[in-house]
Coordinates of C-alpha atoms in Angstrom, one line a residue:
Chain A
M1 CA 112.0 187.1 25.3
V2 CA 111.7 190.2 23.2
G3 CA 114.9 190.7 21.4
G4 CA 116.2 187.3 22.4
P5 CA 116.8 184.3 20.3
R6 CA 113.7 182.7 18.8
H7 CA 112.7 179.4 20.4
G8 CA 112.1 176.3 18.4
P9 CA 112.8 175.6 14.8
K10 CA 113.0 178.4 12.3
P11 CA 110.9 178.5 9.3
P12 CA 112.7 177.2 6.2
T13 CA 112.7 180.7 4.6
D14 CA 111.7 184.2 5.4
M15 CA 108.0 184.2 4.5
G16 CA 107.6 187.8 5.3
D17 CA 104.3 187.5 7.2
G18 CA 104.5 189.8 10.1
D19 CA 101.2 188.8 11.7
T20 CA 102.1 185.2 11.9
D21 CA 105.5 185.9 13.4
N22 CA 103.9 188.1 15.9
R23 CA 101.4 185.4 16.8
Y24 CA 104.3 183.0 17.4
E25 CA 106.0 185.5 19.7
H26 CA 102.7 186.2 21.4
I27 CA 102.2 182.5 22.2
A28 CA 105.7 182.5 23.7
V29 CA 104.6 185.2 26.1
L30 CA 101.4 183.4 26.9
L31 CA 103.3 180.2 27.5
E32 CA 105.6 181.9 30.0
A33 CA 102.6 183.3 31.9
A34 CA 100.9 179.9 32.0
R35 CA 104.0 178.2 33.2
A36 CA 104.4 180.8 35.9
D37 CA 100.8 180.4 37.1
P38 CA 99.2 177.1 35.9
R39 CA 96.3 177.7 38.2
G40 CA 95.1 180.9 36.7
G41 CA 97.4 181.7 33.8
M42 CA 96.1 179.3 31.2
D43 CA 93.1 181.2 29.9
P44 CA 94.9 183.3 27.2
L45 CA 96.6 180.2 25.8
I46 CA 93.2 178.3 25.8
I47 CA 91.6 181.2 23.9
E48 CA 94.5 181.4 21.4
L49 CA 95.0 177.7 20.6
T50 CA 91.6 176.0 21.0
P51 CA 90.7 176.7 17.4
L52 CA 93.9 174.9 16.2
L53 CA 93.1 171.9 18.4
W54 CA 89.5 171.9 17.2
H55 CA 90.6 171.7 13.6
V56 CA 93.2 169.1 14.4
A57 CA 90.5 166.9 16.1
R58 CA 88.0 167.5 13.3
A59 CA 90.6 166.7 10.7
Q60 CA 90.8 163.2 12.2
G61 CA 87.2 162.5 11.1
L62 CA 85.5 162.8 14.5
D63 CA 82.1 164.3 15.0
A64 CA 81.7 167.7 16.7
A65 CA 80.5 166.6 20.1
H66 CA 83.3 164.2 20.6
C67 CA 85.8 166.7 19.3
A68 CA 84.7 169.1 22.0
D69 CA 85.5 166.5 24.6
V70 CA 88.8 165.6 23.0
V71 CA 90.0 169.2 23.0
Q72 CA 88.9 169.7 26.6
T73 CA 90.7 166.5 27.7
T74 CA 93.8 167.6 25.9
W75 CA 93.9 170.9 27.8
L76 CA 93.3 169.1 31.1
N77 CA 96.2 166.8 30.3
L78 CA 98.4 169.7 29.5
L79 CA 98.2 170.8 33.1
R80 CA 100.3 167.9 34.1
S81 CA 102.9 168.4 31.3
L82 CA 103.2 172.2 31.3
A83 CA 106.3 172.2 33.4
D84 CA 108.2 170.3 30.8
I85 CA 107.2 172.5 27.9
H86 CA 109.5 175.5 27.3
T87 CA 108.9 176.8 23.7
P88 CA 105.8 177.6 21.6
A89 CA 107.0 175.0 19.1
A90 CA 107.1 172.3 21.8
L91 CA 103.8 173.4 23.1
T92 CA 102.1 173.3 19.7
A93 CA 103.7 170.0 18.9
W94 CA 102.6 168.6 22.2
L95 CA 99.0 169.8 21.8
V96 CA 98.7 168.6 18.3
T97 CA 100.0 165.2 19.1
A98 CA 97.9 164.9 22.2
T99 CA 94.7 166.0 20.4
K100 CA 95.3 163.6 17.6
R101 CA 95.9 160.7 19.9
E102 CA 92.8 161.6 22.0
A103 CA 90.7 161.9 18.8
W104 CA 91.9 158.5 17.6
R105 CA 91.1 157.0 21.0
A106 CA 87.6 158.5 21.0
K107 CA 87.1 157.4 17.4
D108 CA 88.1 153.9 18.4
A109 CA 86.0 153.9 21.5
H110 CA 82.9 155.1 19.6
R111 CA 83.5 153.0 16.6
N112 CA 80.1 151.4 16.7
E113 CA 78.3 154.7 16.8
T114 CA 77.4 156.7 13.8
L115 CA 79.9 159.5 13.8
A116 CA 79.2 162.4 11.6
G117 CA 82.8 163.6 11.3
D118 CA 83.6 162.5 7.8
E119 CA 81.8 165.4 6.1
T120 CA 83.3 166.4 2.8
F121 CA 83.8 170.1 2.0
A122 CA 80.6 169.8 -0.1
D123 CA 78.7 168.5 2.9
L124 CA 79.8 171.3 5.1
L125 CA 79.0 173.8 2.4
D126 CA 75.5 172.5 1.9
G127 CA 74.9 172.2 5.6
S128 CA 75.7 175.8 6.4
A129 CA 73.1 178.4 6.7
G130 CA 72.5 182.0 7.5
P131 CA 75.3 184.5 7.5
V132 CA 77.9 181.8 7.1
D133 CA 76.2 180.6 4.0
Q134 CA 76.1 184.1 2.6
A135 CA 79.8 184.4 3.2
L136 CA 80.5 181.1 1.6
V137 CA 78.8 181.9 -1.6
A138 CA 81.1 184.9 -2.1
D139 CA 82.8 184.1 -5.4
Q140 CA 86.4 183.8 -4.3
R141 CA 85.5 181.7 -1.4
R142 CA 83.4 179.4 -3.5
R143 CA 86.3 179.0 -5.9
L144 CA 88.5 178.1 -3.0
W145 CA 86.1 175.5 -1.7
K146 CA 86.0 174.0 -5.1
A147 CA 89.8 173.9 -5.3
V148 CA 90.3 172.4 -1.8
D149 CA 87.7 169.8 -2.5
Q150 CA 89.8 168.6 -5.4
L151 CA 92.7 167.9 -3.1
S152 CA 93.3 164.4 -1.6
T153 CA 91.9 163.9 1.9
R154 CA 95.5 163.8 3.2
C155 CA 96.2 167.2 1.7
Q156 CA 93.0 168.7 3.0
Q157 CA 93.8 167.4 6.5
L158 CA 97.3 168.7 6.4
L159 CA 96.5 172.1 5.0
R160 CA 93.6 172.5 7.5
V161 CA 95.9 172.0 10.4
V162 CA 98.8 174.0 8.9
A163 CA 96.5 176.9 8.2
F164 CA 95.8 177.3 11.9
T165 CA 99.3 176.6 13.2
P166 CA 101.8 179.3 14.2
R167 CA 104.2 179.2 11.3
P168 CA 107.5 178.0 12.8
D169 CA 105.6 174.7 13.6
Y170 CA 104.6 173.8 10.0
G171 CA 107.2 171.0 10.0
L172 CA 106.3 169.7 13.4
V173 CA 102.6 169.6 12.5
A174 CA 103.3 167.8 9.3
N175 CA 105.3 165.3 11.4
R176 CA 102.4 164.8 13.8
L177 CA 100.1 164.0 10.8
G178 CA 102.1 160.8 10.4
M179 CA 104.3 161.7 7.4
P180 CA 107.8 160.4 6.9
K181 CA 110.2 162.7 8.5
G182 CA 112.2 163.2 5.4
S183 CA 109.1 164.3 3.4
I184 CA 107.7 166.9 5.6
G185 CA 108.7 169.8 3.4
P186 CA 108.0 168.2 0.0
T187 CA 104.6 166.8 1.1
R188 CA 103.5 170.2 2.6
G189 CA 104.9 171.8 -0.5
R190 CA 103.1 169.5 -2.9
C191 CA 99.7 170.1 -1.2
L192 CA 100.2 173.8 -1.2
A193 CA 101.5 173.8 -4.7
K194 CA 98.6 171.7 -5.9
L195 CA 96.1 174.1 -4.3
R196 CA 97.9 177.1 -5.6
E197 CA 98.0 175.6 -9.1
L198 CA 94.2 174.9 -9.0
L199 CA 93.5 178.5 -7.9
T200 CA 95.9 180.3 -10.3
S201 CA 94.8 178.2 -13.3
D202 CA 91.3 179.6 -12.9
P203 CA 91.2 182.5 -15.4
D204 CA 88.3 184.1 -13.6
G205 CA 89.7 183.8 -10.1
E206 CA 91.6 186.4 -8.2
W207 CA 94.5 184.4 -7.3
G208 CA 96.7 184.8 -10.3
Chain B
M1 CA 99.1 177.8 -16.4
T2 CA 102.3 178.2 -14.4
T3 CA 103.4 174.9 -12.8
V4 CA 104.4 175.4 -9.2
R5 CA 107.2 173.3 -8.0
P6 CA 106.6 171.9 -4.5
D7 CA 110.2 172.6 -3.5
E8 CA 109.9 176.3 -4.1
P9 CA 110.0 178.4 -1.0
I10 CA 106.7 179.5 0.5
D11 CA 105.9 183.0 -0.6
Q12 CA 103.2 185.7 0.0
L13 CA 100.7 184.0 -2.3
D14 CA 101.1 180.8 -0.4
L15 CA 100.5 182.6 2.9
R16 CA 97.4 184.3 1.4
I17 CA 96.1 181.0 0.3
L18 CA 96.7 179.5 3.8
A19 CA 95.0 182.5 5.4
A20 CA 92.0 182.0 3.1
V21 CA 91.9 178.3 4.0
R22 CA 91.9 179.3 7.6
D23 CA 89.0 181.7 7.0
L24 CA 87.1 179.0 5.1
W25 CA 87.3 176.5 7.9
S26 CA 86.6 179.1 10.5
A27 CA 83.4 179.9 8.7
A28 CA 82.4 176.4 7.7
D29 CA 83.2 174.4 10.8
P30 CA 84.0 176.6 13.8
P31 CA 84.4 175.3 17.4
P32 CA 81.2 175.4 19.4
A33 CA 80.6 178.9 20.8
D34 CA 80.8 177.7 24.4
L35 CA 83.8 175.5 24.0
V36 CA 86.5 177.9 25.2
D37 CA 84.4 178.7 28.3
R38 CA 83.8 175.1 29.0
I39 CA 87.5 174.4 28.8
R40 CA 88.4 177.4 30.9
G41 CA 86.0 176.1 33.6
A42 CA 87.4 172.6 33.5
V43 CA 91.0 173.8 33.6
A44 CA 90.3 176.2 36.4
L45 CA 88.7 173.4 38.4
A46 CA 91.5 171.0 37.7
G47 CA 94.0 173.7 38.4
A48 CA 92.6 174.2 41.8
F49 CA 93.7 170.7 42.6
L50 CA 97.2 171.2 41.3
G51 CA 98.6 171.2 44.8
S52 CA 97.2 167.8 45.4
P53 CA 99.6 164.9 44.9
T54 CA 98.2 164.0 41.5
V55 CA 95.7 165.5 39.1
A56 CA 94.3 163.0 36.7
V57 CA 91.7 163.2 34.0
C58 CA 89.1 160.4 33.7
R59 CA 88.1 159.2 30.3
Q60 CA 84.6 158.3 29.3
R61 CA 84.1 154.6 28.8
T62 CA 83.0 153.2 25.5
G63 CA 79.2 153.0 25.1
S64 CA 78.6 154.5 28.5
D65 CA 76.5 157.4 27.3
D66 CA 73.2 155.7 26.9
V67 CA 70.1 156.1 29.1
G68 CA 71.7 158.6 31.4
R69 CA 74.5 156.4 32.6
I70 CA 78.0 157.5 32.2
T71 CA 81.2 155.8 33.3
F72 CA 84.6 157.4 33.6
D73 CA 87.7 155.4 33.9
S74 CA 91.1 156.3 35.2
D75 CA 94.0 154.3 36.5
A76 CA 93.1 155.0 40.1
L77 CA 89.3 155.1 40.2
T78 CA 86.2 154.4 38.2
I79 CA 83.3 156.8 38.5
S80 CA 79.8 155.5 37.5
L81 CA 77.1 158.1 37.2
S82 CA 73.4 157.8 36.7
V83 CA 71.7 161.1 35.7
G84 CA 67.9 161.5 35.9
V85 CA 65.4 164.3 35.8
N86 CA 63.1 165.0 38.8
L87 CA 59.5 165.8 38.4
D88 CA 60.3 169.5 39.1
G89 CA 62.7 169.5 36.2
T90 CA 65.9 169.6 38.2
V91 CA 68.5 167.0 37.7
R92 CA 69.6 164.2 40.1
M93 CA 72.9 162.5 39.9
D94 CA 73.6 159.2 41.6
G95 CA 77.2 158.0 41.6
R96 CA 79.4 155.2 42.7
L97 CA 83.1 155.0 43.0
S98 CA 85.1 151.9 42.4
P99 CA 87.1 150.9 44.4
P100 CA 84.6 152.0 47.0
G101 CA 85.7 154.7 49.5
S102 CA 84.6 157.9 51.2
H103 CA 86.0 160.8 49.3
D104 CA 85.2 164.5 48.8
I105 CA 83.2 165.2 45.7
E106 CA 82.6 168.5 44.0
L107 CA 80.3 169.2 41.1
R108 CA 80.7 172.5 39.3
T109 CA 78.5 174.0 36.7
D110 CA 78.5 177.4 35.1
D111 CA 76.8 178.9 38.2
Q112 CA 76.7 176.1 40.8
R113 CA 79.3 174.5 43.0
L114 CA 78.0 171.6 45.0
C115 CA 80.1 169.5 47.4
T116 CA 79.3 166.2 49.0
R117 CA 81.1 163.1 50.2
S118 CA 80.7 159.5 49.1
D119 CA 79.9 156.9 51.8
V120 CA 82.2 154.0 52.6
H121 CA 80.6 152.1 49.7
G122 CA 81.6 154.8 47.3
R123 CA 78.0 156.0 46.8
F124 CA 76.9 159.6 46.6
T125 CA 74.0 161.7 45.4
I126 CA 73.8 165.2 44.2
N127 CA 70.3 166.6 43.7
G128 CA 68.6 169.7 42.6
L129 CA 70.9 170.4 39.7
R130 CA 70.1 172.6 36.7
H131 CA 70.5 171.5 33.2
G132 CA 73.8 172.4 31.5
P133 CA 77.5 171.4 31.3
A134 CA 79.1 170.2 34.5
H135 CA 82.4 168.8 35.8
L136 CA 82.8 166.4 38.6
T137 CA 85.9 166.2 40.7
V138 CA 86.7 163.4 43.2
S139 CA 89.4 164.1 45.7
A140 CA 90.8 160.7 46.9
T141 CA 93.7 160.4 49.3
D142 CA 96.4 160.7 46.8
V143 CA 94.7 161.7 43.6
S144 CA 92.2 164.3 42.3
L145 CA 90.1 163.1 39.4
T146 CA 88.2 165.5 37.1
T147 CA 85.8 164.3 34.5
P148 CA 85.4 165.9 31.1
S149 CA 82.3 168.0 30.7
I150 CA 79.1 166.2 31.4
T151 CA 75.9 167.5 29.9
L152 CA 73.1 167.4 32.6

């Protein structure tokens, strides 16, 4: 599809991030390969998009072990639907929706167990160790943690998923997080704007 | 402090912030290191049955993961497994299918592929397994069922 029309919804503006655009096009190529050979052609897609699905599942408040099962089940279910999915936007939307539903189902099924999936940013920060911990204490990252932690849970959840999603799908992802259709843009914008404001208002930060 | 209006177009700084958020979560809460390989194995196994009339995925039943007993439900079949450890440290899996029937059964781990067949009562045993993640596939007449990963 190089040189052809872009599939799926266009981003609302030109955001000028070549890497993200390339990733979207890359996924289109991987999707074609998987559709052509579902038996053996899924691996690159799984490698590319499993992190997104992981963070979608985790953002639903499910613990790590169950999230792993949820993501795996979603990929297995995709095998049966792959023939009906033609664009990266449709693929991402399908995967995000399926992951979220599966996570909710798992959460409901294991309601009586103690699920450790509701960690706050602070919990994750405190619980990390080793190299990751060292990376996290880097000043800019620490400031980012602090700013994100001040956002509402809904905004944290939305931005976590949006950050891992190929850009043309921002709107679709927002939709899958249960927001009113008409407010996709403004809601996403408000969360981003709030985070940006928190970061840029820090006189010692590097985001200004 | 500059007030940012939410209806302003996303710009480079927004993208930098989102990239930083992505890095943050990647460092703080990454997927398990073996998750992609587990999924690839499960999808490859399920993909092998794509030629079958139906490929279905079982779902683990609520509360079924205590004391080595696991139950997977699907529309077509229920798979009940009892997993125990032998004295020599290997793992034994006893299973029962409902409704009962004689079907081909394949258990695949990272380095093992074991095949058996359930009896007319739907019972089967797979013995001598090593610890680790595994997937079970039952090939009934008109459906192939694959379980999510089971940790032996």
